[in-house]
Short mmCIF file of C-alpha atoms in Angstrom, two decimals:
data_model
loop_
_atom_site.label_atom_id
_atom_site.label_comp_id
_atom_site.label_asym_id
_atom_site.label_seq_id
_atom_site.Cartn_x
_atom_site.Cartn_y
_atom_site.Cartn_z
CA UNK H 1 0.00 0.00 0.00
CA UNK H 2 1.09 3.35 -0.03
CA UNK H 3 3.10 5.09 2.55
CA UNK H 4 2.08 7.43 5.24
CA UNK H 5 3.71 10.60 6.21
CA UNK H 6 6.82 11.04 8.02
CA UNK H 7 4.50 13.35 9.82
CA UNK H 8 1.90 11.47 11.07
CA UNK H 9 4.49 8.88 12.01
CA UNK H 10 5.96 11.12 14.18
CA UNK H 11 2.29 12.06 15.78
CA UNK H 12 2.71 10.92 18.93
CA UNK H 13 0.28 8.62 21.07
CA UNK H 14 -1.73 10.56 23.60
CA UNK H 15 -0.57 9.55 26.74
CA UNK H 16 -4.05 10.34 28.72
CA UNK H 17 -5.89 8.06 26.37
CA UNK H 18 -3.75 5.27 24.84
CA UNK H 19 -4.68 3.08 27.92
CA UNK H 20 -8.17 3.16 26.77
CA UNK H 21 -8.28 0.01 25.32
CA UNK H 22 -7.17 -1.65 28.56
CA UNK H 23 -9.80 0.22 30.23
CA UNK H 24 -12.27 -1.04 28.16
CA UNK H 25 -11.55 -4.75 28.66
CA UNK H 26 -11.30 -4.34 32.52
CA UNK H 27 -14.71 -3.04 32.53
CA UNK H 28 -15.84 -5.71 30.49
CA UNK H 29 -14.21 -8.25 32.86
CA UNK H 30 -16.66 -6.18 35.45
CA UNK H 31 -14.12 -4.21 37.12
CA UNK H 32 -15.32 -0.83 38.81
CA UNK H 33 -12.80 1.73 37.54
CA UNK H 34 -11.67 5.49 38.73
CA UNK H 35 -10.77 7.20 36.24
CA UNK H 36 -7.62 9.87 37.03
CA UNK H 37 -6.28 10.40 33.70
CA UNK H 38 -8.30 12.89 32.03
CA UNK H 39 -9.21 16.30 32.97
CA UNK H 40 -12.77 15.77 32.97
CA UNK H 41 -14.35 17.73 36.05
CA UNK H 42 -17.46 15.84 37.18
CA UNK H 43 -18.73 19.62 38.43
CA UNK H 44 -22.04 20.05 37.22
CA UNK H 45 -22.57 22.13 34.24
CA UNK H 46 -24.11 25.41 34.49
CA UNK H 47 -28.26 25.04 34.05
CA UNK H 48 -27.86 28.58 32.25
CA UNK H 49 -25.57 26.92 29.53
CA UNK H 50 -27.85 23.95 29.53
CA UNK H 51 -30.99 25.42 29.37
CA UNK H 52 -29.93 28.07 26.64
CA UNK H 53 -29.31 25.57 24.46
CA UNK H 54 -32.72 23.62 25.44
CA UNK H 55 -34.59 26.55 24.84
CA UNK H 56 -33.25 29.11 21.62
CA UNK H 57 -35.41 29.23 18.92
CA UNK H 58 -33.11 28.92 16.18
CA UNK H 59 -34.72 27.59 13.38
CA UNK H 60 -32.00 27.87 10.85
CA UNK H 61 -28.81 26.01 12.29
CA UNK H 62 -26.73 28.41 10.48
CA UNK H 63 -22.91 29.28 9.87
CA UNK H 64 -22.21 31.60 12.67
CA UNK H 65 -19.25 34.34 11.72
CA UNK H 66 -15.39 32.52 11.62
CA UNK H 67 -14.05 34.43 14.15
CA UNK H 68 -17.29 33.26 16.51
CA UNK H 69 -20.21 35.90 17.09
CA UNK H 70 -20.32 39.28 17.74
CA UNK H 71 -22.57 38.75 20.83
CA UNK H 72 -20.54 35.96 22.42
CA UNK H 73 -17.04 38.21 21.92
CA UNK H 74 -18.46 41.32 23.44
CA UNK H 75 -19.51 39.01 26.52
CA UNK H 76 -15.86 37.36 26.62
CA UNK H 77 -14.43 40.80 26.33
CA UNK H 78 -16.56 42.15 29.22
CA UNK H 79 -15.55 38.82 31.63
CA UNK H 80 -12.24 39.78 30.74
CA UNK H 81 -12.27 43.36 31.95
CA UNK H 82 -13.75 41.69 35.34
CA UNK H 83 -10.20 40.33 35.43
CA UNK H 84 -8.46 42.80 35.10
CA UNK H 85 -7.30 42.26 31.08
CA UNK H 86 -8.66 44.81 28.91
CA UNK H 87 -9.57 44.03 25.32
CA UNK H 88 -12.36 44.62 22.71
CA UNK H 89 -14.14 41.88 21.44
CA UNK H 90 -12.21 43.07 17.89
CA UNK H 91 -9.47 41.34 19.73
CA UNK H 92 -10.56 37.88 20.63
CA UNK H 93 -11.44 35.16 17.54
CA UNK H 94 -13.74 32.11 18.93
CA UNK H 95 -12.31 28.33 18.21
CA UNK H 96 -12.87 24.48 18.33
CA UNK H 97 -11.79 24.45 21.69
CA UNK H 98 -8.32 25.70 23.56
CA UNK H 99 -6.90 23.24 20.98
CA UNK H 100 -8.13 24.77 17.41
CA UNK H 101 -6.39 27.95 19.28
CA UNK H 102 -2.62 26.55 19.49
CA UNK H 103 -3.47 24.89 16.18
CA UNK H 104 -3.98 28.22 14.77
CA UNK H 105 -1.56 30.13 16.34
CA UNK H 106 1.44 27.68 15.35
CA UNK H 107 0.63 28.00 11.93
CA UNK H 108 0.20 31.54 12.29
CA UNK H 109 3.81 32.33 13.44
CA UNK H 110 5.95 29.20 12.91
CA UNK H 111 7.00 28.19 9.76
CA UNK H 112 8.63 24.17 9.19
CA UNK H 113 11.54 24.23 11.63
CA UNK H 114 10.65 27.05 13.90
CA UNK H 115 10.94 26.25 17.52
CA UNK H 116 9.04 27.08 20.52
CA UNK H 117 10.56 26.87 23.73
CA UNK H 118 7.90 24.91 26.77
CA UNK H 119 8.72 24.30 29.67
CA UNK H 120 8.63 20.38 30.50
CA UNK H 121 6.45 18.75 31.77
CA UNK H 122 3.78 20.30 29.15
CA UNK H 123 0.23 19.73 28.14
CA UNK H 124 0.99 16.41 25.97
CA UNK H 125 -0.92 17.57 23.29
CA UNK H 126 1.26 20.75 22.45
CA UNK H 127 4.02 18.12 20.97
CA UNK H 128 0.68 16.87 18.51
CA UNK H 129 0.07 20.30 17.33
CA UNK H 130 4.06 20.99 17.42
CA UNK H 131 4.00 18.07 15.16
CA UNK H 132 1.38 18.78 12.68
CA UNK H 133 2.63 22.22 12.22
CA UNK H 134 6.52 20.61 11.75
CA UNK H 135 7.25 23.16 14.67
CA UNK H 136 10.41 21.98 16.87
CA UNK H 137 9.70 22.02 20.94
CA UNK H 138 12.41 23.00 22.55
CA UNK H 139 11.88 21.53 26.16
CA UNK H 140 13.27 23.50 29.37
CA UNK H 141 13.22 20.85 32.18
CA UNK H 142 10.79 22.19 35.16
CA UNK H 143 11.98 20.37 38.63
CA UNK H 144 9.62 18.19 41.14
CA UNK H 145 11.95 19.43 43.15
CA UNK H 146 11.49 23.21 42.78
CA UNK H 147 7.58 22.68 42.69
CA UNK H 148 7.86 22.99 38.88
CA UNK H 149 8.35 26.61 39.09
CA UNK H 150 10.07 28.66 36.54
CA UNK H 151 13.17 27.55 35.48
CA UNK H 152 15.93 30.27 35.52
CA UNK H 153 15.95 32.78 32.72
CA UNK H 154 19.65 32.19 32.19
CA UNK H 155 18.38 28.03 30.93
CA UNK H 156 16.24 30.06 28.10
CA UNK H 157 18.88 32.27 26.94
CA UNK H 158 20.64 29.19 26.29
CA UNK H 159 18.22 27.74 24.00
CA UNK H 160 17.30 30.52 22.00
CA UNK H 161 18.48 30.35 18.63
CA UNK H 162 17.44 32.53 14.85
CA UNK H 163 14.61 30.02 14.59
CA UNK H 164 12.99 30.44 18.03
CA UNK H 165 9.79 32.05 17.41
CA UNK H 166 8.06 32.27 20.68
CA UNK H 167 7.63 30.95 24.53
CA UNK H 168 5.04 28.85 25.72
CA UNK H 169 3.43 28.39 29.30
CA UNK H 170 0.28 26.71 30.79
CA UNK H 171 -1.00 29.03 33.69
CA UNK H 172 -1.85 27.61 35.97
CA UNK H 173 -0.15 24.33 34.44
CA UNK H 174 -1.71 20.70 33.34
CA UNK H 175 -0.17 18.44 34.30
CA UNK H 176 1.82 20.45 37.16
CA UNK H 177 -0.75 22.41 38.66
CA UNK H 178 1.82 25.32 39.04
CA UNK H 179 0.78 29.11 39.33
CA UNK H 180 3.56 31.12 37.53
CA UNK H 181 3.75 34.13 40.08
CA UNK H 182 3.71 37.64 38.70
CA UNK H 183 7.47 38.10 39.00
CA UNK H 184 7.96 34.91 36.74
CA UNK H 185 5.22 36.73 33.92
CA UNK H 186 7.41 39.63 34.02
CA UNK H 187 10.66 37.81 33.87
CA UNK H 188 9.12 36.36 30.52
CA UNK H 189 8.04 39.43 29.50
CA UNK H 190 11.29 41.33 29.55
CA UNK H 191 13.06 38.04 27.78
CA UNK H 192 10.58 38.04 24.58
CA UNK H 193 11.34 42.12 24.24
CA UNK H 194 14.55 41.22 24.53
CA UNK H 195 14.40 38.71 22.10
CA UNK H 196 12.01 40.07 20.10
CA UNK H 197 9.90 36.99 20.57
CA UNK H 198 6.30 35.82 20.92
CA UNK H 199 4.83 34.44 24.57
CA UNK H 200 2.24 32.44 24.48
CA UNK H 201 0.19 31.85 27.53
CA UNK H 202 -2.53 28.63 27.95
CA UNK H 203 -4.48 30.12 30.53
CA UNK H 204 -7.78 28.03 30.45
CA UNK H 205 -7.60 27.07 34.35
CA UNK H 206 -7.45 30.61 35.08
CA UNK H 207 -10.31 30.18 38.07
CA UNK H 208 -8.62 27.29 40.03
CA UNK H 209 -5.99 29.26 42.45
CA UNK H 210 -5.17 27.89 45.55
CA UNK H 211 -4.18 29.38 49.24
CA UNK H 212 -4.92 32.61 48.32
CA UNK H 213 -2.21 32.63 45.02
CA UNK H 214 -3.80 34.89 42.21
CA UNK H 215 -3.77 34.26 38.63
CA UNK H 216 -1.82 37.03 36.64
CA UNK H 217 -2.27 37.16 32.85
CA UNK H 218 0.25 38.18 30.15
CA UNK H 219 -2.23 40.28 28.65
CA UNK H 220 -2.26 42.21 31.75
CA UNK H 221 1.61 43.04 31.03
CA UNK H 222 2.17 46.80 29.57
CA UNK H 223 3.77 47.07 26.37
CA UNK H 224 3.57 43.93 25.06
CA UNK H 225 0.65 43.86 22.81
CA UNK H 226 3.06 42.66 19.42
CA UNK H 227 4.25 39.91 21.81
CA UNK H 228 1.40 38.34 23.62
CA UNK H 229 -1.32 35.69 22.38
CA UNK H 230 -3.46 34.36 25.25
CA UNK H 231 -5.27 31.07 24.82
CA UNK H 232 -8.36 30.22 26.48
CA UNK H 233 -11.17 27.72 26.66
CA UNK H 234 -15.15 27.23 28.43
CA UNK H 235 -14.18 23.39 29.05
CA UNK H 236 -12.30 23.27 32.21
CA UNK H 237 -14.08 26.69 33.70
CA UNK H 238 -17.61 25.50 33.19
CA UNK H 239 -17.28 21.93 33.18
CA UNK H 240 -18.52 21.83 29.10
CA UNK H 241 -15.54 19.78 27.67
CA UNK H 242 -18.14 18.55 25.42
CA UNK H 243 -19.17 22.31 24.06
CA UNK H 244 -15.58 22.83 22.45
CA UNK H 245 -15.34 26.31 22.43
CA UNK H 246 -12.13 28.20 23.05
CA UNK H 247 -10.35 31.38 21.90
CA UNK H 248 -7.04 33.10 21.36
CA UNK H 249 -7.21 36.65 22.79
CA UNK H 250 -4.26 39.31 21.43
CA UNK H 251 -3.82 42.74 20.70
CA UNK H 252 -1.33 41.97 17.33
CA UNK H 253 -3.58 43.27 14.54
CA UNK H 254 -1.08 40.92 11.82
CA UNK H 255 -1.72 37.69 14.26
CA UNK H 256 -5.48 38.62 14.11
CA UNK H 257 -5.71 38.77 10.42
CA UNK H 258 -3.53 35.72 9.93
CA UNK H 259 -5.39 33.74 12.23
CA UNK H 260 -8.76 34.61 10.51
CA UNK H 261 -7.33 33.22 6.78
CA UNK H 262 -7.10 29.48 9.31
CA UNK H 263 -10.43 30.10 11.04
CA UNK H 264 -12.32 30.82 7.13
CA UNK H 265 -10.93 28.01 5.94
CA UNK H 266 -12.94 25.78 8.49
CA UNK H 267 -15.48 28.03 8.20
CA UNK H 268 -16.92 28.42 12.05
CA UNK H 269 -16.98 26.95 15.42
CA UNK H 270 -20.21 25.43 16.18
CA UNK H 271 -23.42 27.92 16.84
CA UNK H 272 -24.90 25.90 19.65
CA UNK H 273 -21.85 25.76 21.45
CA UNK H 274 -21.08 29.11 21.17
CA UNK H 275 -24.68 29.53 22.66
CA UNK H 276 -24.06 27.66 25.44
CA UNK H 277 -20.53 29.00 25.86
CA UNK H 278 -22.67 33.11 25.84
CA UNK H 279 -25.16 31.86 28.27
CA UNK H 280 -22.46 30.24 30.69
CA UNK H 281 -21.10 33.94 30.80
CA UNK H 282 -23.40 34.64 33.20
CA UNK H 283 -22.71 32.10 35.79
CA UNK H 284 -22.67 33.90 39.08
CA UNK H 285 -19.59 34.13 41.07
CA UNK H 286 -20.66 32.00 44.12
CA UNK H 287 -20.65 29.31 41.44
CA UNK H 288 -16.32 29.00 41.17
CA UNK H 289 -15.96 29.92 45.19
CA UNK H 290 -17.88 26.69 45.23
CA UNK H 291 -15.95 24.66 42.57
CA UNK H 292 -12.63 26.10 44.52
CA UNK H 293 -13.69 25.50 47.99
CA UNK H 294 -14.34 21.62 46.43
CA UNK H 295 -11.16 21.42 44.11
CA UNK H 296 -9.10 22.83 47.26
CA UNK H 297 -10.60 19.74 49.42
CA UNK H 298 -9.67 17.32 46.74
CA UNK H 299 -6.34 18.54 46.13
CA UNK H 300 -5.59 18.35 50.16
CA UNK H 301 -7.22 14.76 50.24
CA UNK H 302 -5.08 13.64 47.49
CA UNK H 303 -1.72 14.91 48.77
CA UNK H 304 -2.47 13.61 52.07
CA UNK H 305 -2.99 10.26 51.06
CA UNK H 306 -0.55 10.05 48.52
CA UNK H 307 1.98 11.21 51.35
CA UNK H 308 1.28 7.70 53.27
CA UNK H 309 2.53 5.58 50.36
CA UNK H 310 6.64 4.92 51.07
CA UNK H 311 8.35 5.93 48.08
CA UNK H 312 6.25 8.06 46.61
CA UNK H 313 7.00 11.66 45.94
CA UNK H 314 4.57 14.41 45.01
CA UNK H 315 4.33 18.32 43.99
CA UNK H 316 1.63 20.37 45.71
CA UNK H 317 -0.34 21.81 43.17
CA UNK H 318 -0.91 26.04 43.52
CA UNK H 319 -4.13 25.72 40.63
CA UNK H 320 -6.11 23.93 38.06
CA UNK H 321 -7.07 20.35 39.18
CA UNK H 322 -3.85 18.10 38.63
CA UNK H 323 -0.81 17.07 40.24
CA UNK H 324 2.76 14.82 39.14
CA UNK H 325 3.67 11.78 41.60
CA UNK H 326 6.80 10.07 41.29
CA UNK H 327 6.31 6.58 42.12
CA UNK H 328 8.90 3.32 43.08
CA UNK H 329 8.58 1.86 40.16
CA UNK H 330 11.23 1.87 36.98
CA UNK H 331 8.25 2.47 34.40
CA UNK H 332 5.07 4.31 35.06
CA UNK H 333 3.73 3.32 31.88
CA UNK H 334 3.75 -0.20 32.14
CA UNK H 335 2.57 0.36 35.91
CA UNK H 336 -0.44 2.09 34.69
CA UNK H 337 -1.53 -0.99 32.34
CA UNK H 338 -0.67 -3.56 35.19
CA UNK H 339 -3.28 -1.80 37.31
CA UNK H 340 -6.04 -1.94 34.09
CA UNK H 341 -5.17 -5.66 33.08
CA UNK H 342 -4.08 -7.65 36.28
CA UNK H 343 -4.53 -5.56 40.23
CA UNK H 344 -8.06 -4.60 41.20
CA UNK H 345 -9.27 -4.12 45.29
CA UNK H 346 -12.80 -5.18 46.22
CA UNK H 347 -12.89 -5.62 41.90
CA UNK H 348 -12.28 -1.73 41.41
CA UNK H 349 -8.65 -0.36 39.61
CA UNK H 350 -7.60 2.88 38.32
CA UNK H 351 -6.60 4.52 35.71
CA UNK H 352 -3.77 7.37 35.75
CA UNK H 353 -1.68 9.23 32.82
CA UNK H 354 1.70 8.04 32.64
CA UNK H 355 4.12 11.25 32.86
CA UNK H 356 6.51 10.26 30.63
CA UNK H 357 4.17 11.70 27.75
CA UNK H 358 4.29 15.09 28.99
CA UNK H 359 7.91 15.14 28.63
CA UNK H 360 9.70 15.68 25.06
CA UNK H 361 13.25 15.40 26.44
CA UNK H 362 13.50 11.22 26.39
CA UNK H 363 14.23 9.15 29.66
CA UNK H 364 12.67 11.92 32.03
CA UNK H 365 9.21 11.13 33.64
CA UNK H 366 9.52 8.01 32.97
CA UNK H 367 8.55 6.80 36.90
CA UNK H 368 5.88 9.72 37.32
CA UNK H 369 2.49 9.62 36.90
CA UNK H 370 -0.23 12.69 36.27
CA UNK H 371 -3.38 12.53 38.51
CA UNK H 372 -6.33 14.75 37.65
CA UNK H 373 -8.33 15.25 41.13
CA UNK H 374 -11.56 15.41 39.39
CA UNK H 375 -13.51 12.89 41.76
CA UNK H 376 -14.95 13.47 44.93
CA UNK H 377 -13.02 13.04 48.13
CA UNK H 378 -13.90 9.27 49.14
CA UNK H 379 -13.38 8.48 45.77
CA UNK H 380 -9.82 9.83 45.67
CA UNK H 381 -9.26 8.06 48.80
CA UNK H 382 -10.11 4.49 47.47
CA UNK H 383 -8.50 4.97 44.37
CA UNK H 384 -5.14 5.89 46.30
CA UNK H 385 -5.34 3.16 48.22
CA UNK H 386 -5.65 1.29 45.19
CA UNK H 387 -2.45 2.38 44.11
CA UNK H 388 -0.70 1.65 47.86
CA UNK H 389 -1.89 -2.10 47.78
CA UNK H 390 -0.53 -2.31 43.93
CA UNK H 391 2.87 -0.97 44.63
CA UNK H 392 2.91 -3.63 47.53
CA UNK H 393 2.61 -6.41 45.27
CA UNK H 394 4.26 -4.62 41.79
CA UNK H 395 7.37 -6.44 40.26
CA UNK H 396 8.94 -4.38 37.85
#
């Protein structure tokens, strides 16, 4: 037959969902199963998004605009200026989720061979889209250690070379659950000026800060508008992964424009998301003191528990709903299958993310797992214990 690409050779597995599979067949062998690989919050959606949908009268499903409605941008724009970032609706274009947005934006200001520094570990999808665009991470290792902060400015300066393009963060980070601080923003900041360099910012968990940390936004920075593309999404804020709505938010008039030529060519993001996604807007505030409050006794649970197993090392999370264990094993990977195929307590395993998949640099991670704390707190408990009894009885 005939060949594929080198390209989609090179696409790498997704390392939240290539246990699947395994997944699958344990439930079918009528194991119970607690799933802490994926980011999927099992927060109730808001009945406003719900119900707006449910509702409308549309009675032509039509093409909305590409660069998402007029409505639903002025609302963004005006639950931006609530935070503090100050942009017109002119600014922000509406996309198939956070991910349509780095899609976009990679194509937009990379060409084949560009780079993009990220600091590791990263999102593991931002090596797919790196990928597809033939964009070259270049990975700046982020310490357990250190709490995954910021590594030090002088480590960038090193890896910046004529074909570095721009600077990448998650904030606050999946799958660290680090909170850059301001100081660290700012840091960035003066780098890419000095550079002359673009810093991109992934800052969909923006509402989970923890212990009274809060979120700072590189479109808050002052003169910086040339250099600073903000990527957002309603999936992980709302609880509507489903909806797949996003955005990329920047003052660069030439990014705007070149982004648009990608979003016409797909034509529009889906009108009854964006819908829900306008309705959602007004959510009332008591709604994330809530989710926090809850996400804040999950993330304590967790870290407890976790603390109890010997061997084990984990980072404390400052935001979104994650956290990276190192465990006593030699390969987390094959760990995680082990716990799908042959452990279960009471007939109930789990499921985590190997780490090793949100590294690019090889051989790091490789022993670390990602946990996303999205069940409720006896839940988490079980499932860690899960994990204690299987390390008792692992063999590597």
């Amino acid at each position: 037959m005939p060949s594929i690409s080198k390209k989609g050779r090179d696409m790498p597995e997704s390392p939240i969902r290539k246990l699947v599979p395994f997944a699958e067949q344990a439930e079918a062998d009528g194991k119970s199963i607690y799933y802490l690989n994926i980011g999927q919050p099992d927060i109730k959606t808001p009945e406003i998004a719900l119900k707006a949908v449910k509702d409308n009268n549309v009675q032509i499903l039509s093409y909305s605009r590409s660069e998402g409605s007029d409505t639903y941008r002025k609302k963004i724009a005006d639950y931006y200026a609530y935070h503090n970032i100050k942009v017109s609706h002119k600014d922000i274009i509406v996309t198939t989720g956070a991910s349509e947005a780095i899609a976009f934006i990679f194509g937009s200001i990379m060409d084949p061979d560009d780079e993009v520094i990220i600091c590791e570990p990263f999102y593991a999808n931002y090596i797919a889209f790196a990928t597809a665009a033939s964009v070259k991470v270049k990975p700046i290792v982020s310490k357990m250690e250190d709490n995954f902060a910021l590594p030090p400015i002088s480590e960038f300066e090193k890896l910046i070379t004529s074909r570095t393009k721009a600077i990448m963060i998650c904030n606050p980070g999946n799958p660290t659950g680090y909170l850059y601080s301001k100081e660290e923003i700012e840091q960035l900041a003066a780098l890419v000026k000095t550079h002359d360099l673009f810093l991109i910012s992934d800052e969909v968990y923006r509402e989970f800060t923890y212990d009274g940390n809060t979120h700072y936004s590189i479109l808050e920075l002052e003169g910086l508008d040339n250099h600073t593309i903000m990527i957002d999404s309603v999936s992980k804020r709302y609880s509507m992964c489903g909806a797949r709505i996003g955005c990329l938010v920047t003052r660069n008039e030439e990014i705007r424009y070149t982004v648009l030529k990608f979003a016409q060519a797909r034509l529009s993001p889906p009108t009854y998301a964006q819908i829900a996604s306008e309705a959602a807007l007004s959510t009332p505030q008591s709604y994330f003191e809530d989710i926090k409050h809850e996400y804040i006794t999950r993330r304590d649970t967790l870290i407890s528990e976790l603390n109890k197993i010997e061997g084990v090392k984990v980072a404390i999370p400052k935001g979104a709903f994650y956290c990276i264990a190192e465990l006593p094993v030699k390969n987390a990977d094959k760990f995680a299958q082990w716990l799908l195929e042959s452990f279960s307590v009471n007939n109930e395993t789990v499921m985590v993310a190997p780490a090793e998949g949100f590294y690019s640099t090889k051989g790091i991670g490789v022993n670390q797992i990602r946990i996303a704390y999205v069940l409720n707190k006896q839940h988490l408990i079980k499932a860690v214990n899960i994990i204690k009894e299987a390390l008792k009885v692992y063999k590597d």
